[in-house]
Coordinates of C-alpha atoms in Angstrom, one line a residue:
Chain P
X1 CA -12.3 50.5 10.8
X2 CA -11.3 52.0 7.5
X3 CA -13.5 55.1 7.8
X4 CA -10.7 56.6 9.9
X5 CA -9.0 57.5 6.6
X6 CA -11.7 60.1 6.1
X7 CA -10.7 63.6 6.8
X8 CA -13.3 65.8 8.5
X9 CA -16.5 66.2 6.7
X10 CA -17.1 69.7 5.1
X11 CA -19.4 70.7 7.9
X12 CA -16.7 70.1 10.5
X13 CA -14.2 72.1 8.5
X14 CA -16.6 75.0 8.3
X15 CA -16.5 75.5 12.1
X16 CA -14.1 77.5 14.2
X17 CA -11.6 74.6 14.1
X18 CA -11.4 75.0 10.3
X19 CA -7.7 75.8 10.5
X20 CA -6.7 72.9 12.7
X21 CA -9.3 70.4 11.7
X22 CA -8.2 69.3 8.3
X23 CA -4.6 69.0 9.3
X24 CA -5.2 67.1 12.6
X25 CA -7.3 64.2 11.6
X26 CA -5.2 63.1 8.6
X27 CA -2.1 63.2 10.9
X28 CA -4.0 61.1 13.5
X29 CA -5.4 58.7 11.0
X30 CA -2.5 56.2 10.8
X31 CA -2.4 56.0 14.5
X32 CA -6.1 55.1 14.7
X33 CA -5.7 52.6 11.9
X34 CA -2.7 50.9 13.6
X35 CA -4.4 51.0 17.0
X36 CA -6.3 47.6 16.8
X37 CA -3.2 45.7 15.7
X38 CA -1.1 47.4 18.3
X39 CA -3.7 46.6 21.0
X40 CA -3.9 42.9 20.1
X41 CA -0.1 42.5 19.9
X42 CA 0.4 44.3 23.2
X43 CA -2.4 42.5 25.0
X44 CA -1.8 39.0 23.7
X45 CA 1.9 38.9 22.9
X46 CA 4.0 41.4 24.8
X47 CA 2.1 41.4 28.1
X48 CA 1.9 37.6 28.2
X49 CA 5.7 37.3 27.5
X50 CA 6.4 39.8 30.2
X51 CA 4.1 37.7 32.5
X52 CA 6.2 34.6 31.6
X53 CA 9.4 36.5 32.4
X54 CA 8.0 37.6 35.8
X55 CA 6.6 34.2 36.7
X56 CA 9.9 32.5 35.9
X57 CA 11.2 34.0 39.1
X58 CA 8.2 32.9 41.2
X59 CA 8.1 30.1 43.7
X60 CA 5.8 27.1 43.6
X61 CA 4.7 23.9 45.3
X62 CA 2.4 21.1 44.2
X63 CA -0.7 23.2 44.9
X64 CA -0.1 26.7 43.6
X65 CA 2.4 29.4 42.6
X66 CA 3.6 32.3 44.8
X67 CA 4.8 35.7 43.8
X68 CA 8.4 35.9 44.8
X69 CA 11.9 36.4 43.4
X70 CA 13.9 33.2 43.4
X71 CA 16.5 32.0 40.9
X72 CA 15.9 28.3 41.7
X73 CA 13.8 27.8 38.6
X74 CA 16.8 28.8 36.5
X75 CA 19.5 27.1 38.5
X76 CA 17.5 23.8 38.5
X77 CA 16.9 24.1 34.7
X78 CA 20.5 25.0 33.7
X79 CA 22.3 22.5 36.0
X80 CA 20.1 19.6 35.0
X81 CA 21.8 17.3 32.4
X82 CA 18.3 16.5 31.1
X83 CA 17.9 20.1 29.9
X84 CA 21.2 20.0 28.0
X85 CA 20.4 16.6 26.4
X86 CA 17.0 17.9 25.4
X87 CA 18.4 21.1 23.9
X88 CA 20.9 19.0 22.0
X89 CA 18.2 16.7 20.6
X90 CA 16.0 19.7 19.7
X91 CA 18.9 21.4 17.9
X92 CA 19.5 18.1 16.1
X93 CA 15.9 18.0 14.9
X94 CA 16.1 21.7 13.8
X95 CA 19.3 21.2 11.9
X96 CA 18.2 18.0 10.1
X97 CA 14.8 19.5 9.2
X98 CA 16.4 22.7 8.1
X99 CA 18.9 21.0 5.8
X100 CA 16.3 18.6 4.2
X101 CA 13.5 21.3 3.8
X102 CA 16.2 23.6 2.4
X103 CA 17.3 21.2 -0.4
X104 CA 13.7 20.0 -1.2
X105 CA 12.3 23.6 -1.0
X106 CA 15.0 25.1 -3.2
X107 CA 14.6 22.3 -5.8
X108 CA 10.8 22.5 -5.9
X109 CA 10.9 26.3 -6.1
X110 CA 13.5 26.3 -8.8
X111 CA 11.4 23.9 -10.9
X112 CA 8.3 26.1 -10.4
X113 CA 10.1 29.4 -11.0
X114 CA 12.4 28.5 -13.9
X115 CA 11.0 25.5 -15.7
X116 CA 7.3 25.9 -15.5
X117 CA 6.6 28.5 -18.1
X118 CA 3.0 29.7 -17.8
X119 CA 1.8 31.4 -14.7
X120 CA -1.4 29.4 -14.9
X121 CA 0.6 26.2 -14.5
X122 CA 2.6 27.7 -11.7
X123 CA -0.7 28.5 -9.9
X124 CA -2.1 25.0 -10.5
X125 CA 1.1 23.2 -9.3
X126 CA 1.3 25.5 -6.3
X127 CA -2.3 24.8 -5.4
X128 CA -1.6 21.1 -5.8
X129 CA 1.1 21.5 -3.1
X130 CA -1.1 23.4 -0.7
X131 CA -4.1 21.1 -0.8
X132 CA -2.7 18.6 1.8
X133 CA -2.2 21.6 4.2
X134 CA -5.9 22.0 4.4
X135 CA -6.0 19.0 6.7
X136 CA -5.3 19.3 10.4
X137 CA -1.6 19.1 11.3
X138 CA -2.4 16.4 13.8
X139 CA -4.3 14.3 11.3
X140 CA -1.4 14.7 8.9
X141 CA 1.0 13.4 11.5
X142 CA -1.1 10.4 12.6
X143 CA -1.5 9.5 8.9
X144 CA 2.1 8.5 8.8
X145 CA 1.4 5.7 11.4
X146 CA -0.4 3.2 9.2
X147 CA 2.2 4.0 6.5
X148 CA 5.3 3.5 8.5
X149 CA 4.2 1.0 11.3
X150 CA 5.5 -2.6 11.7
X151 CA 2.6 -3.8 9.6
X152 CA 2.4 -0.6 7.6
X153 CA 2.2 -0.1 3.9
X154 CA 6.0 0.5 3.5
X155 CA 7.1 -2.5 5.5
X156 CA 4.6 -4.9 3.9
X157 CA 5.5 -3.5 0.5
X158 CA 9.2 -4.1 1.0
X159 CA 8.6 -7.6 2.5
X160 CA 6.4 -8.7 -0.4
X161 CA 8.9 -7.3 -2.8
X162 CA 11.5 -9.4 -1.2
X163 CA 13.8 -6.5 -0.3
X164 CA 13.8 -7.2 3.4
X165 CA 12.5 -10.1 5.4
X166 CA 12.1 -8.4 8.8
X167 CA 9.9 -5.3 9.2
X168 CA 12.1 -2.2 9.6
X169 CA 11.7 -1.0 13.2
X170 CA 13.3 2.4 12.9
X171 CA 10.6 3.7 10.5
X172 CA 8.1 4.6 13.2
X173 CA 8.5 6.1 16.7
X174 CA 12.1 7.2 16.1
X175 CA 14.1 10.2 15.3
X176 CA 13.6 9.3 11.7
X177 CA 9.8 9.5 11.9
X178 CA 10.0 12.8 13.8
X179 CA 12.2 14.5 11.2
X180 CA 10.1 13.0 8.4
X181 CA 6.9 14.5 9.9
X182 CA 8.7 17.9 10.3
X183 CA 9.7 17.8 6.6
X184 CA 6.2 16.8 5.6
X185 CA 4.7 19.7 7.7
X186 CA 7.1 22.5 6.9
X187 CA 8.7 22.1 3.5
X188 CA 6.0 24.5 2.0
X189 CA 7.2 27.2 4.4
X190 CA 10.5 27.0 2.6
X191 CA 9.1 26.7 -0.9
X192 CA 7.0 29.8 -0.8
X193 CA 9.6 32.4 0.2
X194 CA 12.3 30.9 -2.0
X195 CA 9.9 30.8 -4.9
X196 CA 9.0 34.4 -4.2
X197 CA 12.7 35.4 -4.3
X198 CA 13.3 33.5 -7.5
X199 CA 10.4 35.2 -9.3
X200 CA 12.0 38.6 -8.5
X201 CA 15.2 37.7 -10.2
X202 CA 15.6 39.6 -13.5
X203 CA 15.7 37.0 -16.2
X204 CA 18.1 39.3 -18.1
X205 CA 20.8 38.5 -15.6
X206 CA 20.6 34.8 -16.4
X207 CA 20.7 35.6 -20.1
X208 CA 23.7 37.8 -19.5
X209 CA 25.4 35.0 -17.5
X210 CA 24.8 32.5 -20.3
X211 CA 26.0 35.0 -23.0
X212 CA 29.1 35.4 -20.8
X213 CA 29.7 31.7 -21.2
X214 CA 28.5 30.4 -17.8
X215 CA 27.2 26.8 -17.7
X216 CA 23.9 25.8 -16.0
X217 CA 25.7 24.9 -12.7
X218 CA 27.6 28.1 -12.7
X219 CA 24.5 30.1 -13.3
X220 CA 22.8 28.3 -10.4
X221 CA 25.7 28.7 -8.0
X222 CA 26.8 32.2 -8.9
X223 CA 23.6 34.0 -10.0
X224 CA 20.5 32.3 -8.7
X225 CA 21.6 31.1 -5.3
X226 CA 23.0 34.5 -4.1
X227 CA 19.9 36.3 -5.4
X228 CA 17.6 33.7 -3.6
X229 CA 19.3 34.1 -0.2
X230 CA 16.7 36.4 1.3
X231 CA 14.0 33.9 0.5
X232 CA 16.1 31.0 1.9
X233 CA 16.6 33.1 5.1
X234 CA 12.9 33.7 5.6
X235 CA 12.1 30.1 5.0
X236 CA 14.9 29.0 7.4
X237 CA 13.5 31.3 10.1
X238 CA 10.1 29.8 9.7
X239 CA 11.3 26.2 9.7
X240 CA 13.8 26.6 12.6
X241 CA 11.5 28.5 14.9
X242 CA 8.6 26.1 14.3
X243 CA 10.8 23.1 15.0
X244 CA 12.4 24.6 18.1
X245 CA 9.1 25.3 19.7
X246 CA 7.3 22.1 18.6
X247 CA 6.1 19.6 21.1
X248 CA 3.2 17.8 19.5
X249 CA 5.1 16.3 16.5
X250 CA 7.8 15.1 18.8
X251 CA 5.3 13.5 21.2
X252 CA 3.2 11.8 18.5
X253 CA 5.9 10.7 16.1
X254 CA 8.5 9.6 18.6
X255 CA 5.9 7.6 20.5
X256 CA 7.2 9.3 23.7
X257 CA 10.7 8.0 23.1
X258 CA 12.3 11.4 22.5
X259 CA 12.0 14.8 24.0
X260 CA 12.2 18.4 22.8
X261 CA 12.2 21.7 24.7
X262 CA 8.7 22.4 23.7
X263 CA 7.6 19.0 25.0
X264 CA 9.5 19.6 28.2
X265 CA 7.5 22.9 28.6
X266 CA 4.2 21.2 27.8
X267 CA 4.9 18.5 30.4
X268 CA 5.7 21.1 33.0
X269 CA 2.5 22.9 32.2
X270 CA 0.5 19.7 32.5
X271 CA 2.1 19.1 35.9
X272 CA 1.1 22.7 36.8
X273 CA 4.7 23.6 37.4
X274 CA 4.2 27.0 35.8
X275 CA 7.3 28.8 37.1
X276 CA 9.6 26.0 35.9
X277 CA 7.8 26.1 32.6
X278 CA 8.2 29.8 32.5
X279 CA 12.0 29.7 33.1
X280 CA 12.3 27.0 30.4
X281 CA 10.2 29.3 28.1
X282 CA 12.4 32.3 28.7
X283 CA 15.5 30.3 27.9
X284 CA 13.9 28.8 24.8
X285 CA 12.9 32.3 23.6
X286 CA 16.4 33.6 24.1
X287 CA 17.8 30.7 22.1
X288 CA 15.3 31.2 19.3
X289 CA 15.9 34.9 19.1
X290 CA 19.7 34.4 19.0
X291 CA 19.3 32.0 16.1
X292 CA 17.0 34.4 14.2
X293 CA 19.4 37.3 14.9
X294 CA 22.3 35.1 13.5
X295 CA 20.3 34.4 10.3
X296 CA 19.4 38.1 9.9
X297 CA 23.1 39.0 10.2
X298 CA 23.9 36.8 7.1
X299 CA 21.1 38.2 4.9
X300 CA 19.1 41.4 5.0
X301 CA 15.5 40.4 4.6
X302 CA 14.1 43.9 4.8
X303 CA 14.9 44.2 1.1
X304 CA 12.4 41.5 0.6
X305 CA 9.5 43.4 2.1
Chain Z
X1 CA 13.9 31.2 -19.4
X2 CA 13.9 29.2 -22.6
X3 CA 11.6 31.2 -24.8
X4 CA 14.1 31.0 -27.6
X5 CA 14.1 27.2 -27.7
X6 CA 10.6 26.4 -26.8
X7 CA 10.2 23.1 -28.8
X8 CA 12.6 20.9 -26.9
X9 CA 13.0 20.8 -23.1
X10 CA 16.4 20.1 -21.5
X11 CA 17.0 16.9 -19.6
X12 CA 17.1 18.9 -16.3
X13 CA 13.4 19.7 -16.8
X14 CA 12.4 16.1 -16.8
X15 CA 14.6 15.3 -13.7
X16 CA 13.1 18.3 -11.8
X17 CA 9.6 17.4 -12.9
X18 CA 10.2 13.8 -11.6
X19 CA 11.5 15.3 -8.3
X20 CA 8.4 17.5 -8.1
X21 CA 6.1 14.5 -8.7
X22 CA 7.8 12.6 -5.9
X23 CA 7.4 15.6 -3.6
X24 CA 3.7 15.8 -4.4
X25 CA 3.4 12.0 -3.8
X26 CA 5.1 12.5 -0.5
X27 CA 2.7 15.2 0.5
X28 CA -0.4 13.2 -0.5
X29 CA 0.6 9.6 0.4
X30 CA -0.2 9.6 4.1
X31 CA -3.4 11.5 3.8
X32 CA -4.6 9.1 1.1
X33 CA -3.7 6.2 3.4
X34 CA -6.0 7.3 6.2
X35 CA -8.7 8.2 3.7
X36 CA -8.7 4.6 2.6
X37 CA -8.3 3.2 6.1
X38 CA -11.3 5.2 7.4
X39 CA -13.5 2.8 5.4
X40 CA -12.1 -0.1 7.4
X41 CA -14.6 -2.9 8.2
X42 CA -16.0 -3.1 11.8
X43 CA -13.5 -5.7 12.8
X44 CA -10.5 -3.9 11.3
X45 CA -7.7 -2.1 13.1
X46 CA -5.5 0.9 12.7
X47 CA -3.3 -0.6 10.0
X48 CA -3.5 -2.6 6.8
X49 CA -4.6 -5.1 5.7
X50 CA -8.2 -3.9 5.4
X51 CA -10.7 -6.1 7.1
X52 CA -13.7 -5.5 4.9
X53 CA -15.1 -2.2 3.7
X54 CA -17.8 -0.3 5.6
X55 CA -19.0 3.1 6.9
X56 CA -18.9 1.7 10.4
X57 CA -16.4 4.2 11.8
X58 CA -18.2 7.2 10.3
X59 CA -21.4 6.1 12.1
X60 CA -19.3 5.5 15.2
X61 CA -18.1 9.0 15.1
X62 CA -21.6 10.4 15.5
X63 CA -22.4 8.3 18.5
X64 CA -21.7 11.0 21.0
X65 CA -20.4 9.1 24.0
X66 CA -17.9 7.1 22.0
X67 CA -15.6 10.0 21.2
X68 CA -16.5 12.8 23.5
X69 CA -18.1 16.1 22.5
X70 CA -17.0 16.1 18.9
X71 CA -20.0 18.1 17.6
X72 CA -19.6 20.9 20.2
X73 CA -15.8 21.1 19.5
X74 CA -16.5 21.4 15.8
X75 CA -19.1 24.2 16.3
X76 CA -16.7 26.1 18.6
X77 CA -13.8 25.7 16.1
X78 CA -16.0 27.1 13.3
X79 CA -17.3 30.0 15.4
X80 CA -13.7 30.8 16.5
X81 CA -12.4 30.5 12.9
X82 CA -15.1 32.9 11.6
X83 CA -14.4 35.4 14.4
X84 CA -10.6 35.2 13.7
X85 CA -11.4 35.5 9.9
X86 CA -13.4 38.7 10.2
X87 CA -11.0 40.3 12.7
X88 CA -7.9 39.3 10.7
X89 CA -9.3 41.0 7.6
X90 CA -10.5 44.2 9.3
X91 CA -7.4 44.7 11.6
X92 CA -4.7 43.8 9.1
X93 CA -6.4 45.9 6.4
X94 CA -6.7 48.8 8.8
X95 CA -3.0 48.5 9.8
X96 CA -2.1 48.1 6.1
X97 CA -3.6 51.6 5.5
X98 CA -1.6 53.0 8.4
X99 CA 1.7 51.5 7.1
X100 CA 1.2 53.3 3.8
X101 CA 2.1 56.5 5.6
X102 CA 4.9 57.2 8.0
X103 CA 3.8 57.2 11.6
X104 CA 5.8 57.2 14.8
X105 CA 6.4 53.7 16.1
X106 CA 5.7 52.1 12.8
X107 CA 9.1 50.3 12.9
X108 CA 8.5 49.0 16.4
X109 CA 5.0 47.8 15.5
X110 CA 6.3 46.0 12.4
X111 CA 9.0 44.2 14.4
X112 CA 6.4 43.3 17.1
X113 CA 4.3 41.7 14.3
X114 CA 7.2 39.8 13.0
X115 CA 8.2 38.7 16.5
X116 CA 4.7 37.3 16.8
X117 CA 5.5 34.8 14.1
X118 CA 8.9 33.9 15.6
X119 CA 7.8 33.4 19.3
X120 CA 7.0 29.6 19.7
X121 CA 3.3 29.0 19.9
X122 CA 3.6 27.2 23.2
X123 CA 5.0 30.4 24.8
X124 CA 2.0 32.5 23.6
X125 CA -0.2 29.8 25.0
X126 CA 1.6 29.7 28.3
X127 CA 1.8 33.5 28.6
X128 CA -1.8 34.1 28.0
X129 CA -2.8 31.2 30.3
X130 CA -0.6 32.6 33.1
X131 CA -1.9 36.2 32.6
X132 CA -5.5 35.1 32.8
X133 CA -4.7 32.9 35.8
X134 CA -3.0 35.7 37.7
X135 CA -5.8 38.2 36.9
X136 CA -8.3 35.6 38.0
X137 CA -10.1 35.5 34.6
X138 CA -11.5 32.4 33.2
X139 CA -9.9 31.5 29.9
X140 CA -12.4 30.7 27.1
X141 CA -12.2 29.9 23.5
X142 CA -13.9 33.2 22.6
X143 CA -11.6 35.4 24.7
X144 CA -8.1 34.1 25.4
X145 CA -8.0 31.6 22.6
X146 CA -9.3 34.3 20.2
X147 CA -6.5 36.6 21.2
X148 CA -3.9 33.8 21.0
X149 CA -5.1 32.9 17.5
X150 CA -4.9 36.5 16.4
X151 CA -1.3 36.8 17.4
X152 CA -0.7 34.1 14.7
X153 CA -3.1 35.2 12.0
X154 CA -2.6 39.0 12.1
X155 CA 1.1 39.0 11.2
X156 CA 0.4 36.8 8.2
X157 CA -2.6 39.0 7.3
X158 CA -0.4 42.1 7.6
X159 CA 2.3 40.7 5.3
X160 CA -0.3 39.7 2.7
X161 CA -1.9 43.2 2.9
X162 CA 1.6 44.7 2.4
X163 CA 2.0 42.6 -0.7
X164 CA -1.5 43.6 -1.9
X165 CA -0.8 47.3 -1.5
X166 CA 2.6 46.9 -3.3
X167 CA 0.7 45.8 -6.4
X168 CA -2.1 48.4 -5.9
X169 CA -1.9 51.3 -8.3
X170 CA -2.5 54.6 -6.4
X171 CA -3.5 56.3 -9.6
X172 CA -7.0 54.9 -9.0
X173 CA -7.2 56.8 -5.7
X174 CA -5.9 60.0 -7.3
X175 CA -8.4 59.7 -10.1
X176 CA -11.2 59.3 -7.5
X177 CA -9.9 62.3 -5.5
X178 CA -9.7 64.4 -8.6
X179 CA -13.3 63.6 -9.4
X180 CA -14.3 65.0 -6.0
X181 CA -14.6 61.8 -3.9
X182 CA -14.1 62.2 -0.2
X183 CA -11.5 59.9 1.3
X184 CA -14.2 57.6 2.7
X185 CA -15.9 57.4 -0.7
X186 CA -12.5 56.6 -2.3
X187 CA -11.9 53.7 0.1
X188 CA -15.5 52.4 -0.1
X189 CA -16.1 52.6 -3.9
X190 CA -12.6 52.4 -5.4
X191 CA -10.0 50.8 -3.1
X192 CA -12.1 48.1 -1.4
X193 CA -13.7 46.7 -4.6
X194 CA -10.3 46.4 -6.2
X195 CA -8.8 44.7 -3.1
X196 CA -11.8 42.5 -2.4
X197 CA -10.5 39.2 -4.0
X198 CA -7.2 39.5 -2.1
X199 CA -9.0 40.3 1.1
X200 CA -11.1 37.1 0.7
X201 CA -7.8 35.3 0.5
X202 CA -6.6 37.0 3.7
X203 CA -9.9 35.8 5.4
X204 CA -9.5 32.3 4.1
X205 CA -6.0 32.2 5.4
X206 CA -7.0 33.4 8.8
X207 CA -9.8 30.9 9.0
X208 CA -7.7 27.9 8.1
X209 CA -4.8 28.9 10.4
X210 CA -7.3 29.3 13.3
X211 CA -9.3 26.2 12.5
X212 CA -6.1 24.1 12.7
X213 CA -4.3 25.8 15.6
X214 CA -3.4 23.5 18.4
X215 CA -0.5 24.8 20.4
X216 CA -1.9 28.3 20.9
X217 CA -5.2 26.9 22.0
X218 CA -3.7 24.5 24.5
X219 CA -3.8 26.7 27.6
X220 CA -6.2 29.3 26.4
X221 CA -9.3 27.4 25.4
X222 CA -10.6 27.0 29.0
X223 CA -13.0 24.2 29.8
X224 CA -14.4 23.7 26.3
X225 CA -12.3 22.1 23.7
X226 CA -11.8 23.2 20.1
X227 CA -11.6 20.6 17.4
X228 CA -7.8 20.3 17.2
X229 CA -7.7 19.8 21.0
X230 CA -10.4 17.1 20.7
X231 CA -8.5 15.3 18.0
X232 CA -5.3 15.5 20.0
X233 CA -7.1 14.0 23.0
X234 CA -8.4 11.2 20.7
X235 CA -4.9 10.4 19.4
X236 CA -3.8 9.5 23.0
X237 CA -6.7 7.3 23.9
X238 CA -8.6 6.2 20.9
X239 CA -7.2 3.1 19.2
X240 CA -9.8 2.5 16.5
X241 CA -10.2 3.8 12.9
X242 CA -12.8 6.2 14.2
X243 CA -9.8 8.6 14.3
X244 CA -9.3 8.2 10.6
X245 CA -13.0 8.7 10.0
X246 CA -12.7 12.0 11.8
X247 CA -9.6 12.9 9.8
X248 CA -11.3 12.2 6.5
X249 CA -14.4 14.2 7.6
X250 CA -12.4 17.3 8.7
X251 CA -10.3 17.1 5.5
X252 CA -13.5 17.0 3.5
X253 CA -14.8 19.9 5.4
X254 CA -11.7 22.0 4.6
X255 CA -12.1 21.1 1.0
X256 CA -15.8 22.3 1.1
X257 CA -14.8 25.6 2.8
X258 CA -12.1 26.4 0.4
X259 CA -14.2 25.3 -2.6
X260 CA -16.9 27.7 -1.5
X261 CA -14.4 30.6 -1.2
X262 CA -13.0 29.8 -4.6
X263 CA -16.5 29.7 -6.0
X264 CA -17.2 33.0 -4.5
X265 CA -14.1 34.5 -6.0
X266 CA -15.0 33.1 -9.4
X267 CA -18.5 34.6 -9.2
X268 CA -17.0 37.9 -8.2
X269 CA -14.6 37.8 -11.2
X270 CA -17.4 36.8 -13.6
X271 CA -19.7 39.6 -12.4
X272 CA -17.0 42.2 -13.0
X273 CA -15.6 40.9 -16.2
X274 CA -11.8 40.7 -15.9
X275 CA -10.6 43.3 -13.5

């Protein structure tokens, strides 16, 4: 692929095209180099999303789907109280997960960036955090079950310690366990960009603030936090979009007790109600894009790249 | 930060270190739990207490009929992961070269790549599934699922390649050019060797993202499952610790793969001294 950087070989330049040749290929090179990426994204992202948009207006029955232009998929979706309830619970998951991963992520990144002094130790501690991510997501989710269940480690530990005498029922298959699993899965998506932003902060600014008489909390609030905002924004975008579209965590960790929009779409897919799923997907995409746009209005992340 | 007072650490350091330790414990706790539970005795269940210690559930895992086509799913996941790995490195490096220069549509392409990260996975899955359905093509793990995985790995690969090129000193290229190297020779003998360790990282990233991808595979894998789909199927209908045995085994496999990559990197560093 990379050989497209090559300008014409001397033999080519010696021909009649000598005047045009050397100038044309270098100008063409970036287009050729970007072509594979463009092709993949068009074929497997843009066209499929346009397909979803088109199919969301199609008609269907229990057997197959029919090309058509009907609005029933949208009217059924938007007038159903189930949809609104599901959106509300999904937004609740997103907000809770965002807040918790934000606090944990900021604290962990702050520790790694400002308190761990050698880069080697930073690397080692970072690696330590990423190792659990080498296990499958699903395995990591189900590994909470023996931990939180009625007879799980936590409950039996608390009972034998005499802190409680009945197993805590809310620990598993509840909103609590769903958010816990999200935090477990996605905190690192917050740590990495926040850490990256913190490492770019000129340490002289902190020295200057201290020389100017600022205390630790003031430095944190007035110097570090504003300068870390782009990282927080990138991490937030990751966490929020991942939670908004999720269906497997919600299904596994709520034990089928709660719903999310992603789960709703997955259920419609499994019932082969593709146009309904497509309409739902279009609405979800619009909501997610609006949320991302709102976050990008607050901070300019382009400076970060 | 505190170079001037290196001997004593402030109290905040210890508090934060304790917080960090708790965070690590939180990350490892559950995984350790299932690692232990996978050695459950033959009579034991999904939870504690342990009912004896045995390798029963690992043996059970390899009795084909008990858990479906686990071996086939594993092979497909590896093959898919390797394909995604190679394509991620080649395509994102190539695009990285393109983005070093101005070209028309570069902004749009960049935003398309970023959008690919933001669009929920289930939508990509649904879209590709529908597209293949309408066109009358049969979805398969090596075609539609491959494309679906690439929409997830390529943006990450591209962002890493941007970071790599940011740190790359163009003086090396200029030196090569001044010595009469053709552009291809410059890339082949100067740029690629310098970037190689980072590119191995990109590949590893692509492989692990693909190996673990579930939502984007859901509607695109066709009639043959990949490993995450197989595991997901098991979570809904298997109620024995064989699930944990599979979890332990796949975790071990991930460790082995990453260990091999790191070893490769180390050998590469050794052979070249400290570049």
